[in-house]
Short mmCIF file of C-alpha atoms in Angstrom, two decimals:
data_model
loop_
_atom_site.label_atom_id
_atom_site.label_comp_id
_atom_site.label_asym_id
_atom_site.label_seq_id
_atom_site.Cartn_x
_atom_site.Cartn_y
_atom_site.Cartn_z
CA UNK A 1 88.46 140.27 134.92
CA UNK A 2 85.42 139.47 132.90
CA UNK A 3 83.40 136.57 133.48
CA UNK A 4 83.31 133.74 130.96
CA UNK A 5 80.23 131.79 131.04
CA UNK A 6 80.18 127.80 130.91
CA UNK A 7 77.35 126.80 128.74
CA UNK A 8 78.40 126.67 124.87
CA UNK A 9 75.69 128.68 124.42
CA UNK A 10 76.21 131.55 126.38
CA UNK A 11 80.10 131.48 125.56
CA UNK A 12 79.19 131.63 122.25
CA UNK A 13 77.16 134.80 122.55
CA UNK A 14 79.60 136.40 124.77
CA UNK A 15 82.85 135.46 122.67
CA UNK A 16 80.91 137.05 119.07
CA UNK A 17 79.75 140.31 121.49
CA UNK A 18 83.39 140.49 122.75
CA UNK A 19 85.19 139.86 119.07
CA UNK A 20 83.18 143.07 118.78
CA UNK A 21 84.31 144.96 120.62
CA UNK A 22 88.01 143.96 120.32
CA UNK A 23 87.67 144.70 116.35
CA UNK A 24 85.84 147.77 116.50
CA UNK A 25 88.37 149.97 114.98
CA UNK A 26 90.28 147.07 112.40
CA UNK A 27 88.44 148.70 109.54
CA UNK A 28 89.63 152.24 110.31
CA UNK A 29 93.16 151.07 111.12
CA UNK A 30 93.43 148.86 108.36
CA UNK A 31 92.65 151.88 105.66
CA UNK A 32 95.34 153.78 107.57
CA UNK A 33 97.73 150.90 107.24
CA UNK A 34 96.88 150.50 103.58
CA UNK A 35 97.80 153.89 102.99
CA UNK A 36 100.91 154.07 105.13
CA UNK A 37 101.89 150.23 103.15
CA UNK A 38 101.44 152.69 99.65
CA UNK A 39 103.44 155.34 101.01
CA UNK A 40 106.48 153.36 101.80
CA UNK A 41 106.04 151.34 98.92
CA UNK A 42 105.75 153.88 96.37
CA UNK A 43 107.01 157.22 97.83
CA UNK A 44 104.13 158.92 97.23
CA UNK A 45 100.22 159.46 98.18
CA UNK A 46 99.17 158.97 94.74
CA UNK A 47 100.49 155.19 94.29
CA UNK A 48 102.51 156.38 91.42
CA UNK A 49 106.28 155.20 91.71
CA UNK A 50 108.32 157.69 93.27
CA UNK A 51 111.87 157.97 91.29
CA UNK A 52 114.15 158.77 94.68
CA UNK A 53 112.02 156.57 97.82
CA UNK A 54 113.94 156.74 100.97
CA UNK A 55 111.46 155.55 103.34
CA UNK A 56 112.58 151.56 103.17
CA UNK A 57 116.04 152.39 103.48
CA UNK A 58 115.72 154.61 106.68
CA UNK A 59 113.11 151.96 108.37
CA UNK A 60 115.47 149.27 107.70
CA UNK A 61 118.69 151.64 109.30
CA UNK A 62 116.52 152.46 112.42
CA UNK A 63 115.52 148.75 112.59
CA UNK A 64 119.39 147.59 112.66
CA UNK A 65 120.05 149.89 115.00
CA UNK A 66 117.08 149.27 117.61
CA UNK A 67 117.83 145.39 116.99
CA UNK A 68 120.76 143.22 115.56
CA UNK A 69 120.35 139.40 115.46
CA UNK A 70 123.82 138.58 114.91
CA UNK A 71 124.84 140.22 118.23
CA UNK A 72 121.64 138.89 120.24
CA UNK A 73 123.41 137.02 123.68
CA UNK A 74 120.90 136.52 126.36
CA UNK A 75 121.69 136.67 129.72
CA UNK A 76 119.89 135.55 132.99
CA UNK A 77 120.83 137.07 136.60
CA UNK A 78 119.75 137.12 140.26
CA UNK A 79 118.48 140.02 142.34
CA UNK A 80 120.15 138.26 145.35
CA UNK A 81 123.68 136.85 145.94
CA UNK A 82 123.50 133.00 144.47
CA UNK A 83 126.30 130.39 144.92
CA UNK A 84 128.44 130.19 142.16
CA UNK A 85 126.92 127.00 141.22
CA UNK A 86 123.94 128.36 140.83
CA UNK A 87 125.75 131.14 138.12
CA UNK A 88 127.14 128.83 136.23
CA UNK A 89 123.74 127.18 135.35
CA UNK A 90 122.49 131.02 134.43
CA UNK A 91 125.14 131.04 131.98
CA UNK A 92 124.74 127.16 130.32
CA UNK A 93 120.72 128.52 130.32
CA UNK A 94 121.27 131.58 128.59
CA UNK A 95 123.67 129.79 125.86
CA UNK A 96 121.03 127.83 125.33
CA UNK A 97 118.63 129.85 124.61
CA UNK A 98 120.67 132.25 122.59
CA UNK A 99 120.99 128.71 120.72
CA UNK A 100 117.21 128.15 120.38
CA UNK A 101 116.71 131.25 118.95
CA UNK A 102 119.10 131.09 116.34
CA UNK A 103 118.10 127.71 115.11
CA UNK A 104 114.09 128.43 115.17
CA UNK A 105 115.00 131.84 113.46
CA UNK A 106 113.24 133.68 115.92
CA UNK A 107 116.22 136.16 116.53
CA UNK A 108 114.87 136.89 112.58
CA UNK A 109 111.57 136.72 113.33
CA UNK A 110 111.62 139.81 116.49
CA UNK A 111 113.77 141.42 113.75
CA UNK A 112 111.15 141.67 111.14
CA UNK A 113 108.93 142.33 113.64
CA UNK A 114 110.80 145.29 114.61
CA UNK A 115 110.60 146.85 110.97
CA UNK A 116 107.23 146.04 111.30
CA UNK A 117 106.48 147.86 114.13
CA UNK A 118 108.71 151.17 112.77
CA UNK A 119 106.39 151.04 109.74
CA UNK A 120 102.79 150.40 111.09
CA UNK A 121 103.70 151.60 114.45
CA UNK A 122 103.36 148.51 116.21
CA UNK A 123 103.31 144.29 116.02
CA UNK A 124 103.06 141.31 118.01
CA UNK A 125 105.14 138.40 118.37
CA UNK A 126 103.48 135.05 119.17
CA UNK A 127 105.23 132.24 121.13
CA UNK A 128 103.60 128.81 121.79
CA UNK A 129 105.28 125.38 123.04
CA UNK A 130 103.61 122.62 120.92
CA UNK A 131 104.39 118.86 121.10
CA UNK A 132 106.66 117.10 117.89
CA UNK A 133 105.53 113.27 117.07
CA UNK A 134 107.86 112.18 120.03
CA UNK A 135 106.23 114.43 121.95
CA UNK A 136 108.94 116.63 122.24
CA UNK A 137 108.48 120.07 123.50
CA UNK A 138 108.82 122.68 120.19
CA UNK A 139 108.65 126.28 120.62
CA UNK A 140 106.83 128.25 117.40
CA UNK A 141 106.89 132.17 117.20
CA UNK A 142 104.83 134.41 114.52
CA UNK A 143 104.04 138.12 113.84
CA UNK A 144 100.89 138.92 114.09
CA UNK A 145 100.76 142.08 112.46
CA UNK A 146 97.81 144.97 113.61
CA UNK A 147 95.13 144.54 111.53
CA UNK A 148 95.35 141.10 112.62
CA UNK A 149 94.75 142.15 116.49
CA UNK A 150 92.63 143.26 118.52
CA UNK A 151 92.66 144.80 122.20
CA UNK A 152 89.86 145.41 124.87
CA UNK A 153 90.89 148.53 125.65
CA UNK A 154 92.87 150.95 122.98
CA UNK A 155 93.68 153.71 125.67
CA UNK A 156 95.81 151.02 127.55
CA UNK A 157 99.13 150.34 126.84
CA UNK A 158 100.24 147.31 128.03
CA UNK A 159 99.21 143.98 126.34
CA UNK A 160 99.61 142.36 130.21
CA UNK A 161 97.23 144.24 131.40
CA UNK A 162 94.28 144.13 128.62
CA UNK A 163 91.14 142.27 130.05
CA UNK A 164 90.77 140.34 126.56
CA UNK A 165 92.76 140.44 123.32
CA UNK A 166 91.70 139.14 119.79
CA UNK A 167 93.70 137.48 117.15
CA UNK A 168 92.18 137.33 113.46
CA UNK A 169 92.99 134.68 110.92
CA UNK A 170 92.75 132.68 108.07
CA UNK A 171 92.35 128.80 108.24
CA UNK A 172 92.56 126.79 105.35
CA UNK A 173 90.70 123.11 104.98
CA UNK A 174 93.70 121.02 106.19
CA UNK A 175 94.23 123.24 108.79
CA UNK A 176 90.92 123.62 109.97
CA UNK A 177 91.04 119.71 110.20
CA UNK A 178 93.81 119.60 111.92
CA UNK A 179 92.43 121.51 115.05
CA UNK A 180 89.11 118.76 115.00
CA UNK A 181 89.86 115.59 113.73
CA UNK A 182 89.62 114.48 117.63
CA UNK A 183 86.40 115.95 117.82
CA UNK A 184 83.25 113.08 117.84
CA UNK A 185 81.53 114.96 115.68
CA UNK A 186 84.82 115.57 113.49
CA UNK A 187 83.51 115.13 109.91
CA UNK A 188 79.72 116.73 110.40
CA UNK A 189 81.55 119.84 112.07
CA UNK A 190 84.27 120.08 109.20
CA UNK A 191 81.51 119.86 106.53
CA UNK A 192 79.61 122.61 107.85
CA UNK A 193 82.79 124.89 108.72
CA UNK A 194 83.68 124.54 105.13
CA UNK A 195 80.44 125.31 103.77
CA UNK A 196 81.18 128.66 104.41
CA UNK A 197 84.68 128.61 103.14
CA UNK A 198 85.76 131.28 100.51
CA UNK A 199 88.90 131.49 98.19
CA UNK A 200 91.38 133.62 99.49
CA UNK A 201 92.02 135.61 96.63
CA UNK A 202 88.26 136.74 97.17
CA UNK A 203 88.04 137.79 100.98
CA UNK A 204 87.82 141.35 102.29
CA UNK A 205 89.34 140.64 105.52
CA UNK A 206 92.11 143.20 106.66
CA UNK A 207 95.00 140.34 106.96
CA UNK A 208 94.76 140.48 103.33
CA UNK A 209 94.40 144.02 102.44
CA UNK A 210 97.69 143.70 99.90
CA UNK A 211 96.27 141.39 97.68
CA UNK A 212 92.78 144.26 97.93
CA UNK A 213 95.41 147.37 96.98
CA UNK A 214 96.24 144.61 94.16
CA UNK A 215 93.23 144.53 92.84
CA UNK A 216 91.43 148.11 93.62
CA UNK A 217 93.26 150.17 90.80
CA UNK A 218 90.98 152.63 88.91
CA UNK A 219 90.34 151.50 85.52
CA UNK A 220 92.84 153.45 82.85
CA UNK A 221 89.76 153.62 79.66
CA UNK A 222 92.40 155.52 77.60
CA UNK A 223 92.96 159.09 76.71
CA UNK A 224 89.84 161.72 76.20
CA UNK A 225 90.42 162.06 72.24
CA UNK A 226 90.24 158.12 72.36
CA UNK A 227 93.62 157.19 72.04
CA UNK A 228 95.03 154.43 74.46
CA UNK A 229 94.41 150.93 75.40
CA UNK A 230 91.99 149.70 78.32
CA UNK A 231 93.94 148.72 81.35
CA UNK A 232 91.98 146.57 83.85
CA UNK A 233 92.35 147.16 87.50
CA UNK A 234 95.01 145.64 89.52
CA UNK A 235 97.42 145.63 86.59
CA UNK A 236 101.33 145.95 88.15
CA UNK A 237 103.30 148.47 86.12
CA UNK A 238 106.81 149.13 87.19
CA UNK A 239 106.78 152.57 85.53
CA UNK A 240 105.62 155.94 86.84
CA UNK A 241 102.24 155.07 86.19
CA UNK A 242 98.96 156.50 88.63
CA UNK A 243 97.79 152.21 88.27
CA UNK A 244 101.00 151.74 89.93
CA UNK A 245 100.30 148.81 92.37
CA UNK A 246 101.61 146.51 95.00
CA UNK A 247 102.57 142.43 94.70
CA UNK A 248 101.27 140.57 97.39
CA UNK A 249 100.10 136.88 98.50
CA UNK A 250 97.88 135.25 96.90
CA UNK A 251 95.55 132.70 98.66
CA UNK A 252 94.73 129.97 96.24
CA UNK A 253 92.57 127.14 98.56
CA UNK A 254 89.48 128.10 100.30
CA UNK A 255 89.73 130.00 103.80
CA UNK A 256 87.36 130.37 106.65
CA UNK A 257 88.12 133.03 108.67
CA UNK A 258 88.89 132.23 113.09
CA UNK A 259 88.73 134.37 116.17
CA UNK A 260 91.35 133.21 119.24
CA UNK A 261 90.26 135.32 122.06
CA UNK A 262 92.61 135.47 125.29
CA UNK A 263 89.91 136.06 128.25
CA UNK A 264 91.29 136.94 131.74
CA UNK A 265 88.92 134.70 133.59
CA UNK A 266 88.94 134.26 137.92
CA UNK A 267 92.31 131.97 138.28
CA UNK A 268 93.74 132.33 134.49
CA UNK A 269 93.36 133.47 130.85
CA UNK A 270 90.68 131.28 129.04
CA UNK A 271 90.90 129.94 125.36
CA UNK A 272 88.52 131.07 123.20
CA UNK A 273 88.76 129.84 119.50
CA UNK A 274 85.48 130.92 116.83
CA UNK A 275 85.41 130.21 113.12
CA UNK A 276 82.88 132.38 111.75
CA UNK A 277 79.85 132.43 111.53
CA UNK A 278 79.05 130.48 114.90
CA UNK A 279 81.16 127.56 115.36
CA UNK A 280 82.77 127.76 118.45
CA UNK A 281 86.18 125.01 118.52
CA UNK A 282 87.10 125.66 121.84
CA UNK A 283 86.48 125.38 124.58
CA UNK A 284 84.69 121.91 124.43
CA UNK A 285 83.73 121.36 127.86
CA UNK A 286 85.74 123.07 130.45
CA UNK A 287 87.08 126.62 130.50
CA UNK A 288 91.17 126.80 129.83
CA UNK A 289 94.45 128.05 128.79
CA UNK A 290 95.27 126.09 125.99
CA UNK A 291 98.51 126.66 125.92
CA UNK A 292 98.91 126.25 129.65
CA UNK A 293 100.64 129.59 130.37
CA UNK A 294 100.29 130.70 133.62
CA UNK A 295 98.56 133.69 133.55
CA UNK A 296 100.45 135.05 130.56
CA UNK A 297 98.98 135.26 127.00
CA UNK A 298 101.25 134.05 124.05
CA UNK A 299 101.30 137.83 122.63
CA UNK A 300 104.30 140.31 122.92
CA UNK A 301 103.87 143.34 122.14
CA UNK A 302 106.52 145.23 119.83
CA UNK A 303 106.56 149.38 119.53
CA UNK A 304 109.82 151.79 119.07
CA UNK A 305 107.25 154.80 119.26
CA UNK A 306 104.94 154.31 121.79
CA UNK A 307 102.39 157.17 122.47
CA UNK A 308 100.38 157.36 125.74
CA UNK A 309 97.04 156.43 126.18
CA UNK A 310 97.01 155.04 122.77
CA UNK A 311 97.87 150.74 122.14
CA UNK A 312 98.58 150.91 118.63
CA UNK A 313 101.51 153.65 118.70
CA UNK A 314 102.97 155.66 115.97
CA UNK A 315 104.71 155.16 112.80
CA UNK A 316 108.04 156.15 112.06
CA UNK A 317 106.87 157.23 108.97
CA UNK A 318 104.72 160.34 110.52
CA UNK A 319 107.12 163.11 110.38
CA UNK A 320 108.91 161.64 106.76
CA UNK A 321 106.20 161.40 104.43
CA UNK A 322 106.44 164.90 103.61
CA UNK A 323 109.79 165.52 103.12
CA UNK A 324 109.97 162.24 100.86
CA UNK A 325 107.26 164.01 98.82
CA UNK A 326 109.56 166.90 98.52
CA UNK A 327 112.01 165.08 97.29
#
């Protein structure tokens, strides 16, 4: 349990000091997932294109077989004797939400997070109820891949049991607005959030390291007798070329970069949300779960290969890299 202070102030202080420490390995791990992104990619270390690459195929194959979607059923049962009544509404339940996932796609979603999790060695799926415009309850899910996350302690395993977790990511304008349009203060606060908005395209932030192994290509100047034509970096060849690269998004509005902590707190997890450099959205005035979970964050955490002592697991890709560079 760590103590979150009231005053804006202080919570502001101690949410930046704990963002911190949550994030203090994202730029070691995200190199490592760069390089693990190339590998599968490409087949080999060297980002040139490998002519036989089995690593997609075999994640995908271990994927299907860890997790189908089309056979999903959900079930829900007692640990006591029930009346059969009270069986028959497990069963309508579970139908149900067999249902739900299907038609939010979020049997599709775990899925993807699975292959995920084989190739970076492990994701996190995000489920949050929301309200529609007839304030209808509407459940959303997302992966939140690992450069994305981060934990208060990395030699814990379980995400239940983690005294604060940190979630990374990318807000554009309309979005930004979105979260404090209700806010008195709603166009003074969005003018100076945006003031330190970037383009997308442009930021060095790890949840957009493919667009960086895009753009970070060596220069190819030509041949040493002077022979060739100047390539610029970040050219995509298709070829067996070492400027071989990798497609990826491309952010075209202005970003600003947010911080949603998850604090275990005295009675429940408290809300933290920071858009760098200082502007802290929430909480406003009194400490809470936004998302009104009881004592549960929204995170999940996915991992075929766990490894003790150690959150972030291991790759499936460990023990095939070499043999796929034999081949």
């Amino acid at each position: 349990m760590l103590p979150v202070p009231s005053k804006q102030k202080d919570l502001l202080d101690f949410a930046k000091e704990l963002i911190e420490q949550c994030r203090v390995s994202v730029g070691a791990r995200s190199a490592y997932y760069q390089q693990l992104n190339l590998i599968c990619e490409t087949g080999r270390y060297d980002s040139a294109k490998s002519l036989i690459n089995m690593l997609p195929n075999h994640l995908t194959r271990t994927a299907d077989h860890l997790f189908s979607p089309v056979e999903l059923k959900f079930a829900i049962d007692y640990g006591r004797p029930k009346p059969k009544i009270e069986y028959e509404r497990a069963k309508a339940v579970a139908k149900e939400l067999t249902r739900t996932w299907d038609r939010n796609n979020t049997d599709m979603t775990f899925g993807r997070g699975v292959f995920e999790a084989l190739k970076y060695g492990a994701c996190i799926m995000k489920q949050w109820p929301a309200e529609d415009q007839d304030e209808k309850p509407v459940y959303n899910d997302k992966l939140v891949m690992p450069w994305q996350f981060g934990v208060y302690r990395e030699d814990e395993n379980r995400i239940d049991r983690q005294e604060a977790l940190c979630e990374t990511t990318l807000l554009t304008g309309p979005e930004v607005w979105q979260r404090i349009w209700h806010f008195p203060d709603a166009d003074k606060l969005y003018a100076k959030i945006m003031t330190n908005a970037r383009s997308g395209t442009a930021t060095a932030e790890p949840n957009s390291y493919f667009h960086q192994i895009l753009s970070a290509s060596q220069l190819q100047t030509g041949n040493a007798d002077g022979g060739g034509s100047a390539i610029p970096g970040g050219i995509v060849q298709l070829n067996n070329y070492p400027n071989y690269a990798i497609m990826g998004p491309v952010i075209a509005p202005e970003v600003v970069q947010m911080h949603e902590l998850w604090v275990k707190d005295e009675k429940d997890y408290v809300t933290i949300q920071v858009i760098e450099p200082d502007i802290l959205l929430a909480p406003r005035h009194k400490k809470a779960n936004l998302l009104g979970l009881d004592r549960a964050p929204p995170y999940r955490l996915i991992q075929p290969n766990d490894v003790t002592n150690w959150f972030w697991g291991r790759t499936e890709l460990a023990d095939l890299i070499e043999p796929q560079g034999l081949l």
